[in-house]
PDB file of C-alpha atoms in Angstrom:
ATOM      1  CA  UNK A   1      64.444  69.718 146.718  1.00 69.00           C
ATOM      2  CA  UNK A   2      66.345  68.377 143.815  1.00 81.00           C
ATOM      3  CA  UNK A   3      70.118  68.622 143.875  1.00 91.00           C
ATOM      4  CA  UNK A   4      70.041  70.566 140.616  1.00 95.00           C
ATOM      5  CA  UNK A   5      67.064  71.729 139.051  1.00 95.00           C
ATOM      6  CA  UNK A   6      66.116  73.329 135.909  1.00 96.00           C
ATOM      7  CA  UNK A   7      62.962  74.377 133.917  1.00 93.00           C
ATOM      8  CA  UNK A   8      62.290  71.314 131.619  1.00 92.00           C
ATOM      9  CA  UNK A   9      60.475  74.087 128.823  1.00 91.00           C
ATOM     10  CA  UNK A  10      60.324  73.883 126.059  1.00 95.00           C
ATOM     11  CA  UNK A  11      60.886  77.567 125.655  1.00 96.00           C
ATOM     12  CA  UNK A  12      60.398  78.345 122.138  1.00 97.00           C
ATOM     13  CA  UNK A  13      61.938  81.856 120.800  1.00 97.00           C
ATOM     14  CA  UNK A  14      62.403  83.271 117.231  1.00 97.00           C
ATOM     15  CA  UNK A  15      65.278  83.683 115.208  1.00 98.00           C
ATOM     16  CA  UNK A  16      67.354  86.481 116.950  1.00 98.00           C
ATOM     17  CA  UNK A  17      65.647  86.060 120.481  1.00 97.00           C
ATOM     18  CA  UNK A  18      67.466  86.230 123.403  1.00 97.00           C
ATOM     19  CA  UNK A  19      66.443  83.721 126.267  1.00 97.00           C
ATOM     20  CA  UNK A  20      67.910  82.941 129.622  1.00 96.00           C
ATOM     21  CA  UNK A  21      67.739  80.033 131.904  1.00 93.00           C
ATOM     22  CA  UNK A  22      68.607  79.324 135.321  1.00 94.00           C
ATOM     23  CA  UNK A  23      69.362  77.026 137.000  1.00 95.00           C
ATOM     24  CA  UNK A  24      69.508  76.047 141.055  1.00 96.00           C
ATOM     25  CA  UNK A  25      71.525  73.814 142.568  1.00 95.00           C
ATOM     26  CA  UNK A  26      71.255  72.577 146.403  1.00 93.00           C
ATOM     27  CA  UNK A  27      74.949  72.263 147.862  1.00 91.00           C
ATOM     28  CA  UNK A  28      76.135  75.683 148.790  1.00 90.00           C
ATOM     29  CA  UNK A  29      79.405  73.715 148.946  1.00 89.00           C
ATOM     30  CA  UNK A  30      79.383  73.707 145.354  1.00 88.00           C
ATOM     31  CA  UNK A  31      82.721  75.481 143.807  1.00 85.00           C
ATOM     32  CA  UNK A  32      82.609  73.916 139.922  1.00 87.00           C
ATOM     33  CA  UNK A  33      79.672  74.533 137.522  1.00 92.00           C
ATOM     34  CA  UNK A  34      79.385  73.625 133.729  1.00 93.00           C
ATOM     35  CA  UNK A  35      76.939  74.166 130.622  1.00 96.00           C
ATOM     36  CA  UNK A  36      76.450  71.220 128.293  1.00 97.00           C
ATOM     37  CA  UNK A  37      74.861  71.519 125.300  1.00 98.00           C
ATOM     38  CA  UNK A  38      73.009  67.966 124.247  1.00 98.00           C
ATOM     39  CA  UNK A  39      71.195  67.489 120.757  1.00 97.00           C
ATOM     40  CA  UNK A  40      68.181  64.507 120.024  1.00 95.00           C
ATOM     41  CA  UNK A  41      70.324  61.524 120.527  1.00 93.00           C
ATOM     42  CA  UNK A  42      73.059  62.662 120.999  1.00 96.00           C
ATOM     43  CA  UNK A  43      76.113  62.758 123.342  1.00 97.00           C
ATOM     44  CA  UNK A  44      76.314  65.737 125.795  1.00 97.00           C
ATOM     45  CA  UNK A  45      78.832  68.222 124.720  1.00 96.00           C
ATOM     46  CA  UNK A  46      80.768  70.789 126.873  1.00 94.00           C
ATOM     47  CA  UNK A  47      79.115  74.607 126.402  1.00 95.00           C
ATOM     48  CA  UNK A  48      80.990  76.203 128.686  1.00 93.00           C
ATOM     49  CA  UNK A  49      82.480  76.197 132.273  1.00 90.00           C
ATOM     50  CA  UNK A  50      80.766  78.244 134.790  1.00 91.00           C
ATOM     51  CA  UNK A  51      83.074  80.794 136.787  1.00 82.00           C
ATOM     52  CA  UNK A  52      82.524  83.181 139.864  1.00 85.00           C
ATOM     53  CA  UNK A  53      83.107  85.970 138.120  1.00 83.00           C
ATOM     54  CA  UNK A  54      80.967  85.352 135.124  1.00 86.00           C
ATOM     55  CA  UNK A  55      82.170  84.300 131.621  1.00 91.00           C
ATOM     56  CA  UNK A  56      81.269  84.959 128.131  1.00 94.00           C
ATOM     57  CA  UNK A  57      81.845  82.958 124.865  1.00 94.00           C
ATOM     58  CA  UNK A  58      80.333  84.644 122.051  1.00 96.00           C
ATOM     59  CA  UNK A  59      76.212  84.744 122.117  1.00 97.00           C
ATOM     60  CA  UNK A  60      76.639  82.476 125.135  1.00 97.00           C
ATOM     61  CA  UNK A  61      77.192  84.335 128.863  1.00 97.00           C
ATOM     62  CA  UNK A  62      76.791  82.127 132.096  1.00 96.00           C
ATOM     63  CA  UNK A  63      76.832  83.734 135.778  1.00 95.00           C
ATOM     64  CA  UNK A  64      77.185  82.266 139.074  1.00 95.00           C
ATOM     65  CA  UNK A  65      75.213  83.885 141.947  1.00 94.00           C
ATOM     66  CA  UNK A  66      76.446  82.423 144.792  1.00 92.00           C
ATOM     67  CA  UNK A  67      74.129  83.874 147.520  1.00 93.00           C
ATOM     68  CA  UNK A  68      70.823  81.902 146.028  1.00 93.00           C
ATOM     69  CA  UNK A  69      72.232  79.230 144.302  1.00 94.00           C
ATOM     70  CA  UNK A  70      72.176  79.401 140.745  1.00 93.00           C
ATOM     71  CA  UNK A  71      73.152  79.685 137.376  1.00 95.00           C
ATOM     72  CA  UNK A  72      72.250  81.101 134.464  1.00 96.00           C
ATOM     73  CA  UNK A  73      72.872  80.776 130.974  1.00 97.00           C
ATOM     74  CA  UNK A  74      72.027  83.704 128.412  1.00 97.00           C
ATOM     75  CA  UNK A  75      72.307  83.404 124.394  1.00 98.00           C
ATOM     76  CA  UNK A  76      71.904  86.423 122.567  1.00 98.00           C
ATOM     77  CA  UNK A  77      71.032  86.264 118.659  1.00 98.00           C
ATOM     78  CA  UNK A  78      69.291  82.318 119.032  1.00 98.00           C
ATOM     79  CA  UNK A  79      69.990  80.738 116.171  1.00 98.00           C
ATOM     80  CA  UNK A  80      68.077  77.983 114.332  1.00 98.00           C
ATOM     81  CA  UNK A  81      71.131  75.952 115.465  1.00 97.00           C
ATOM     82  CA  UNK A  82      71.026  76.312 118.979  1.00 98.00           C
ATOM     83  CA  UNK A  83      67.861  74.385 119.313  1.00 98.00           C
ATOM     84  CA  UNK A  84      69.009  71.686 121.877  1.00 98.00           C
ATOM     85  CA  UNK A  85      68.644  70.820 125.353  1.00 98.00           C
ATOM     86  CA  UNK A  86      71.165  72.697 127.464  1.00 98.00           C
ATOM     87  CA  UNK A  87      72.430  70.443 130.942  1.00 97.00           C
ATOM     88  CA  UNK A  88      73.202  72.770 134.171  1.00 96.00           C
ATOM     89  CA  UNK A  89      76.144  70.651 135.922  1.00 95.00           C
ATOM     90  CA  UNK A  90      77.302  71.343 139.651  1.00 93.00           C
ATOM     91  CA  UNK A  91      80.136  69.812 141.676  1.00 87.00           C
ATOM     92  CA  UNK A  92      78.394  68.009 144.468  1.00 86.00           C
ATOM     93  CA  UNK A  93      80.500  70.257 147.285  1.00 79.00           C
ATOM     94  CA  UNK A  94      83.684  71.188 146.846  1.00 77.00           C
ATOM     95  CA  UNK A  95      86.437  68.658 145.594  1.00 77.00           C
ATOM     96  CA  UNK A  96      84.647  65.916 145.301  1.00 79.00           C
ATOM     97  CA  UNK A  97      84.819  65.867 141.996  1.00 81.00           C
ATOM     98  CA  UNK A  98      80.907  64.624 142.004  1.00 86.00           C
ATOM     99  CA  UNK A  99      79.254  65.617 138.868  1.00 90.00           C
ATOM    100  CA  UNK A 100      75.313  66.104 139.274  1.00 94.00           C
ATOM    101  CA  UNK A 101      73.404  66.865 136.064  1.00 96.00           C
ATOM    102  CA  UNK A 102      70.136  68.339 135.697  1.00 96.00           C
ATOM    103  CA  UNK A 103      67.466  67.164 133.776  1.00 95.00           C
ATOM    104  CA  UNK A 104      68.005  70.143 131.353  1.00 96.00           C
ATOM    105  CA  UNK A 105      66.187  72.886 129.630  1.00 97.00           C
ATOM    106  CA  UNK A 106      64.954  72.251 125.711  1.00 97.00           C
ATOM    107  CA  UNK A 107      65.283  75.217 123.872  1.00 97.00           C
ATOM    108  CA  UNK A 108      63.390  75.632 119.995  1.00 97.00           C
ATOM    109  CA  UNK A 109      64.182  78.585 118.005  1.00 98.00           C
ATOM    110  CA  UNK A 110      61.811  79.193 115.253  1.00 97.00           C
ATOM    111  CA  UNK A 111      62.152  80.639 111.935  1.00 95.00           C
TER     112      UNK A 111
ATOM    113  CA  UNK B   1      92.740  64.695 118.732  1.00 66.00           C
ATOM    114  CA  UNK B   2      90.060  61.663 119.047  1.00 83.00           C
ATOM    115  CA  UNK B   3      87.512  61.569 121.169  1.00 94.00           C
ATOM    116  CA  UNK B   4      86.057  59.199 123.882  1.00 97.00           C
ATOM    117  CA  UNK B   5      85.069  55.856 121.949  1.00 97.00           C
ATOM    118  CA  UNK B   6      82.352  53.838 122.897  1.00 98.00           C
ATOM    119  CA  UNK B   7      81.496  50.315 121.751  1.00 97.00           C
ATOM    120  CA  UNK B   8      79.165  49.025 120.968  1.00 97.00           C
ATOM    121  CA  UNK B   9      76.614  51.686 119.612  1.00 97.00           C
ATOM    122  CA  UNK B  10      73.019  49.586 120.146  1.00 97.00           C
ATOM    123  CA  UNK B  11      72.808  46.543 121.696  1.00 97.00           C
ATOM    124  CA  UNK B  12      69.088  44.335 121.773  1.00 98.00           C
ATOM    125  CA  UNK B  13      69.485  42.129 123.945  1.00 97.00           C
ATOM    126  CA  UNK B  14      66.987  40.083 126.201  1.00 97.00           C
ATOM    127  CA  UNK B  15      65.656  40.303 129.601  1.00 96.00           C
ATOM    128  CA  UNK B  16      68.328  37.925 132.252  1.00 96.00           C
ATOM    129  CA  UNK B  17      71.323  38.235 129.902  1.00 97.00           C
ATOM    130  CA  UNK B  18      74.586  39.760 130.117  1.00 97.00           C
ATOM    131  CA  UNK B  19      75.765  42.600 128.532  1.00 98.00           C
ATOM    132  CA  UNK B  20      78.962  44.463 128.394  1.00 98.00           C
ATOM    133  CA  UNK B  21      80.022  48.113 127.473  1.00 98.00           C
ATOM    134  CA  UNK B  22      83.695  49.301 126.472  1.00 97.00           C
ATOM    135  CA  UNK B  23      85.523  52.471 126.707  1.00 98.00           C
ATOM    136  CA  UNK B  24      88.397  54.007 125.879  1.00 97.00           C
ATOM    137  CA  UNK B  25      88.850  57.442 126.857  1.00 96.00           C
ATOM    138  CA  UNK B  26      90.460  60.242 125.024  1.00 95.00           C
ATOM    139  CA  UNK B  27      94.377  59.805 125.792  1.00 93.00           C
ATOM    140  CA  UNK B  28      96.106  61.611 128.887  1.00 89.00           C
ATOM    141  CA  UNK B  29      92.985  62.039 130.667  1.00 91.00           C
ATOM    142  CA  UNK B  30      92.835  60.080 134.278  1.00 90.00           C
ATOM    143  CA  UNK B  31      89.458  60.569 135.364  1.00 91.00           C
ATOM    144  CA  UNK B  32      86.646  58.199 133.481  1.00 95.00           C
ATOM    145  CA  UNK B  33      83.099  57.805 134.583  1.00 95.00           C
ATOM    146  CA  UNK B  34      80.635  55.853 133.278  1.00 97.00           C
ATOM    147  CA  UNK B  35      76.751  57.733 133.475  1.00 97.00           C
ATOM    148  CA  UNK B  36      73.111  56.214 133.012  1.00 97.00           C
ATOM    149  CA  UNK B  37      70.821  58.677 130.870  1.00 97.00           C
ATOM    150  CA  UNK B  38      66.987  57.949 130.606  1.00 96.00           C
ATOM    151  CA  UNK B  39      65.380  59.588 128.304  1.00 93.00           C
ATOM    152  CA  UNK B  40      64.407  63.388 129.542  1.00 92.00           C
ATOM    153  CA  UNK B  41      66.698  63.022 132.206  1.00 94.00           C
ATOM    154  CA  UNK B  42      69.860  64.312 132.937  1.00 95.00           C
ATOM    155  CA  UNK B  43      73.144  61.496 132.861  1.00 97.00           C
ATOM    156  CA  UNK B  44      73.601  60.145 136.241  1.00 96.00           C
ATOM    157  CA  UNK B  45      76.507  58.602 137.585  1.00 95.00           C
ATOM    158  CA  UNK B  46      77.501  55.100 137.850  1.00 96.00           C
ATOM    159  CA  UNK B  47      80.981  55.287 138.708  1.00 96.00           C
ATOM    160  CA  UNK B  48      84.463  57.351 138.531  1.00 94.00           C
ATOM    161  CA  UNK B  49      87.434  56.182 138.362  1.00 94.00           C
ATOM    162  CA  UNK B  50      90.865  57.986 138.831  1.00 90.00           C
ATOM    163  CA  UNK B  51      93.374  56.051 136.838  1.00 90.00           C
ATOM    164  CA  UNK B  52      92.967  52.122 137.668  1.00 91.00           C
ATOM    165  CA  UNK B  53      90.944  52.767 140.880  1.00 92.00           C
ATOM    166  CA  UNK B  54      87.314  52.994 141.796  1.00 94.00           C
ATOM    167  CA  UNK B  55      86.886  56.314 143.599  1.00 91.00           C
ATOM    168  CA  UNK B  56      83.145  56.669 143.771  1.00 91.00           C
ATOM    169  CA  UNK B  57      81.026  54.064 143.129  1.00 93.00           C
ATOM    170  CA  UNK B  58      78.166  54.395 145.500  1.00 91.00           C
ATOM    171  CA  UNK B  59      75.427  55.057 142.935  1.00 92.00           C
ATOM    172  CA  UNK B  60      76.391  51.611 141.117  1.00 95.00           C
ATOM    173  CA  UNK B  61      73.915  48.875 141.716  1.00 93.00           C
ATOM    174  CA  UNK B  62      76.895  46.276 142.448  1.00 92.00           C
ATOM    175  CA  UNK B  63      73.965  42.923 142.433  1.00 95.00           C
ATOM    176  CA  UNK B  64      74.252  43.206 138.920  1.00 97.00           C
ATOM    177  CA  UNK B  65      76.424  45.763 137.735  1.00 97.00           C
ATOM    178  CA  UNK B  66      79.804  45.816 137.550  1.00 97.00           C
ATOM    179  CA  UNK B  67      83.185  47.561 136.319  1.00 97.00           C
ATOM    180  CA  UNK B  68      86.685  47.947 135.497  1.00 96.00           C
ATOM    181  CA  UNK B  69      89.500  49.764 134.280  1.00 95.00           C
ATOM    182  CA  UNK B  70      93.116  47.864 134.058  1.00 83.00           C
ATOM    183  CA  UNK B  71      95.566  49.857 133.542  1.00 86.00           C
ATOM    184  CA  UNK B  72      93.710  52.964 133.978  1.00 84.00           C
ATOM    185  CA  UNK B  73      93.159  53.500 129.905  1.00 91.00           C
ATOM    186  CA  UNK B  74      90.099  51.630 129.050  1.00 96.00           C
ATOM    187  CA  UNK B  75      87.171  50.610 130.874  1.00 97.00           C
ATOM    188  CA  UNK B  76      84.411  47.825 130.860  1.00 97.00           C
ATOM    189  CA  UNK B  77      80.816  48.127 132.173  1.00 98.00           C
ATOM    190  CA  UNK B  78      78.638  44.716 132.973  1.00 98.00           C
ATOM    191  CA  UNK B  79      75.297  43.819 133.458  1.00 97.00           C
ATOM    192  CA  UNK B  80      74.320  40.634 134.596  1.00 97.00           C
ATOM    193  CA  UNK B  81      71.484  39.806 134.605  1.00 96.00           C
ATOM    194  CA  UNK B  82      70.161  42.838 132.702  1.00 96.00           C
ATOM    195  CA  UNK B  83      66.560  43.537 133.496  1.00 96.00           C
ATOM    196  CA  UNK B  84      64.164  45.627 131.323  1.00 96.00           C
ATOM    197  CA  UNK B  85      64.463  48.711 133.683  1.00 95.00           C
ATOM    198  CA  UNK B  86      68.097  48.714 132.429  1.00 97.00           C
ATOM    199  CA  UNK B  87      66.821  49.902 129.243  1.00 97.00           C
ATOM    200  CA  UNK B  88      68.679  53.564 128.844  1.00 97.00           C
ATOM    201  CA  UNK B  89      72.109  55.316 127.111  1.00 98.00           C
ATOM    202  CA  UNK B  90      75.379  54.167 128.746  1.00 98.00           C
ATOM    203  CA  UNK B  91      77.581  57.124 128.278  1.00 98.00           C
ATOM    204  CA  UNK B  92      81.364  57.049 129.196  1.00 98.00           C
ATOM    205  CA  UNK B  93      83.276  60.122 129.905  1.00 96.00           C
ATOM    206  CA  UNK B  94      86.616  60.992 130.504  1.00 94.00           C
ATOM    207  CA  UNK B  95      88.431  64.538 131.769  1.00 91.00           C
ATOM    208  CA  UNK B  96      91.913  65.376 132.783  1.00 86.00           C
ATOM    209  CA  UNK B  97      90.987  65.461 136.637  1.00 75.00           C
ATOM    210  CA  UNK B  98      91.456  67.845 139.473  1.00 63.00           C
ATOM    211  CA  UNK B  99      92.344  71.669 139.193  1.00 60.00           C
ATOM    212  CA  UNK B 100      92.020  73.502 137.626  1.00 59.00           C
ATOM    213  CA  UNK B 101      88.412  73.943 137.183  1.00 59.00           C
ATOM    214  CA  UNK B 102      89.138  73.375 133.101  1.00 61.00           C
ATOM    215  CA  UNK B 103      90.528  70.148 133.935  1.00 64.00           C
ATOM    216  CA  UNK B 104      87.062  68.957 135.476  1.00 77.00           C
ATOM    217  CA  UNK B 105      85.502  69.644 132.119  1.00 87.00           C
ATOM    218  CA  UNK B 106      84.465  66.324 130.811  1.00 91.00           C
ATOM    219  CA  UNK B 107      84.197  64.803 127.431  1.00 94.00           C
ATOM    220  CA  UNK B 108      81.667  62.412 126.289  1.00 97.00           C
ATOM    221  CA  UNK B 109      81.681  59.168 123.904  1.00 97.00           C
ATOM    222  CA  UNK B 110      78.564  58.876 121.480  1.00 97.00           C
ATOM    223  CA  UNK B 111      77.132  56.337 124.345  1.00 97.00           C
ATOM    224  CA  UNK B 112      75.547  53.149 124.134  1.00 98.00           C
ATOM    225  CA  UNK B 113      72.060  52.360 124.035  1.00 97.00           C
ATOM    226  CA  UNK B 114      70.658  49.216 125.705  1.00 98.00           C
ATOM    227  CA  UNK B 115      67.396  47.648 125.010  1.00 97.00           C
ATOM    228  CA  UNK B 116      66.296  44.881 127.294  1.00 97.00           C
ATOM    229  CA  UNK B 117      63.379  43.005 125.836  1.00 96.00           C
TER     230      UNK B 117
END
């Protein structure tokens, strides 16, 4: 089993779709988990921070479920714009400060 | 605020030479790490430093790589000799370290891409 794992897609939604992915990760030491958002070419950039209770920023929602291991990552309203690749990120155990990556989930909205 | 930098951008270079990477990370921030990305994959750590020392560098392959950070501000990744599996995106990052969990979130330069020919 891969440390953290995620759907490669693509997943392909219209305009105003909403689309969720998970993603599972294999420590159950894990404490810290992070979204990164990462365009063609580009540098990964920060999403959002994953935390126990849940968090919202806007169209974007991530929840932790602690009892099987994963993540998830909901946008509401997909825009053209949030066609990317989005990175699920867990500590590897707890304080370690050990970032492991997936190997993301491609999203394409379509017009 | 300015971001991480990362020099240089490309860099062609062929098969048995060196090559070097630079960083500077974004200012007050004490943790740096330096990541391999292949394309489709996910980054994947090289090494992390906190300030001037080397705190994990188990996934660095030290026959030919190599790295530092004097004075815990900017950093230096090496290849030598580069081979053509080396051929990826050397990204540098750079976060404010420890708790709380905001101060894990980490920052990437535009990375450099190496192609070994």
């Amino acid at each position: 089993r891969k440390e953290v794992e995620q759907d490669p897609g693509p997943f392909n939604v219209p305009e105003g779709a909403t689309v969720a992915f998970n993603c599972t990760y294999s420590n159950s030491a894990s404490q810290s988990f992070f979204w990164y958002r990462q365009d063609c070419r580009k540098e990964p950039k920060l999403l959002m921070s994953v935390y126990s209770s849940g968090n919202e920023d806007g169209r974007f929602t991530a929840q932790l479920n602690r009892a099987s291991q994963y993540i998830s990552l909901l946008i509401r309203d997909s825009k053209l714009s949030d066609s990317a690749t989005y990175l699920c990120v867990a500590e590897w155990g707890s304080g370690t400060y050990k970032y492991i990556f997936g190997t993301g989930t491609r999203l394409k909205v379509l017009a | 605020e300015a971001g991480v930098v990362q020099s240089p951008r490309y860099k062609i270079i062929e098969k048995k030479q060196p090559v070097a990477f630079w960083c500077n990370p974004i200012s007050g921030h004490n943790t740096l790490y330096w990541y391999l990305q292949n394309l489709g994959q996910g980054p994947e750590l090289l090494i992390r430093y906190e300030n001037e020392e080397a705190v994990d560098d188990s996934q660095l392959p030290k026959d030919r790589f190599s790295a530092e950070r004097l004075k815990g501000v900017d950093s230096t990744l090496k290849i030598q000799p580069a081979e053509l599996g080396d051929s990826a995106v050397y990204l540098c990052a750079s976060s404010r370290g420890a708790n709380p969990i905001s101060y894990n979130e980490q920052f990437f330069g535009p990375g450099t891409r190496l192609t070994v020919l």
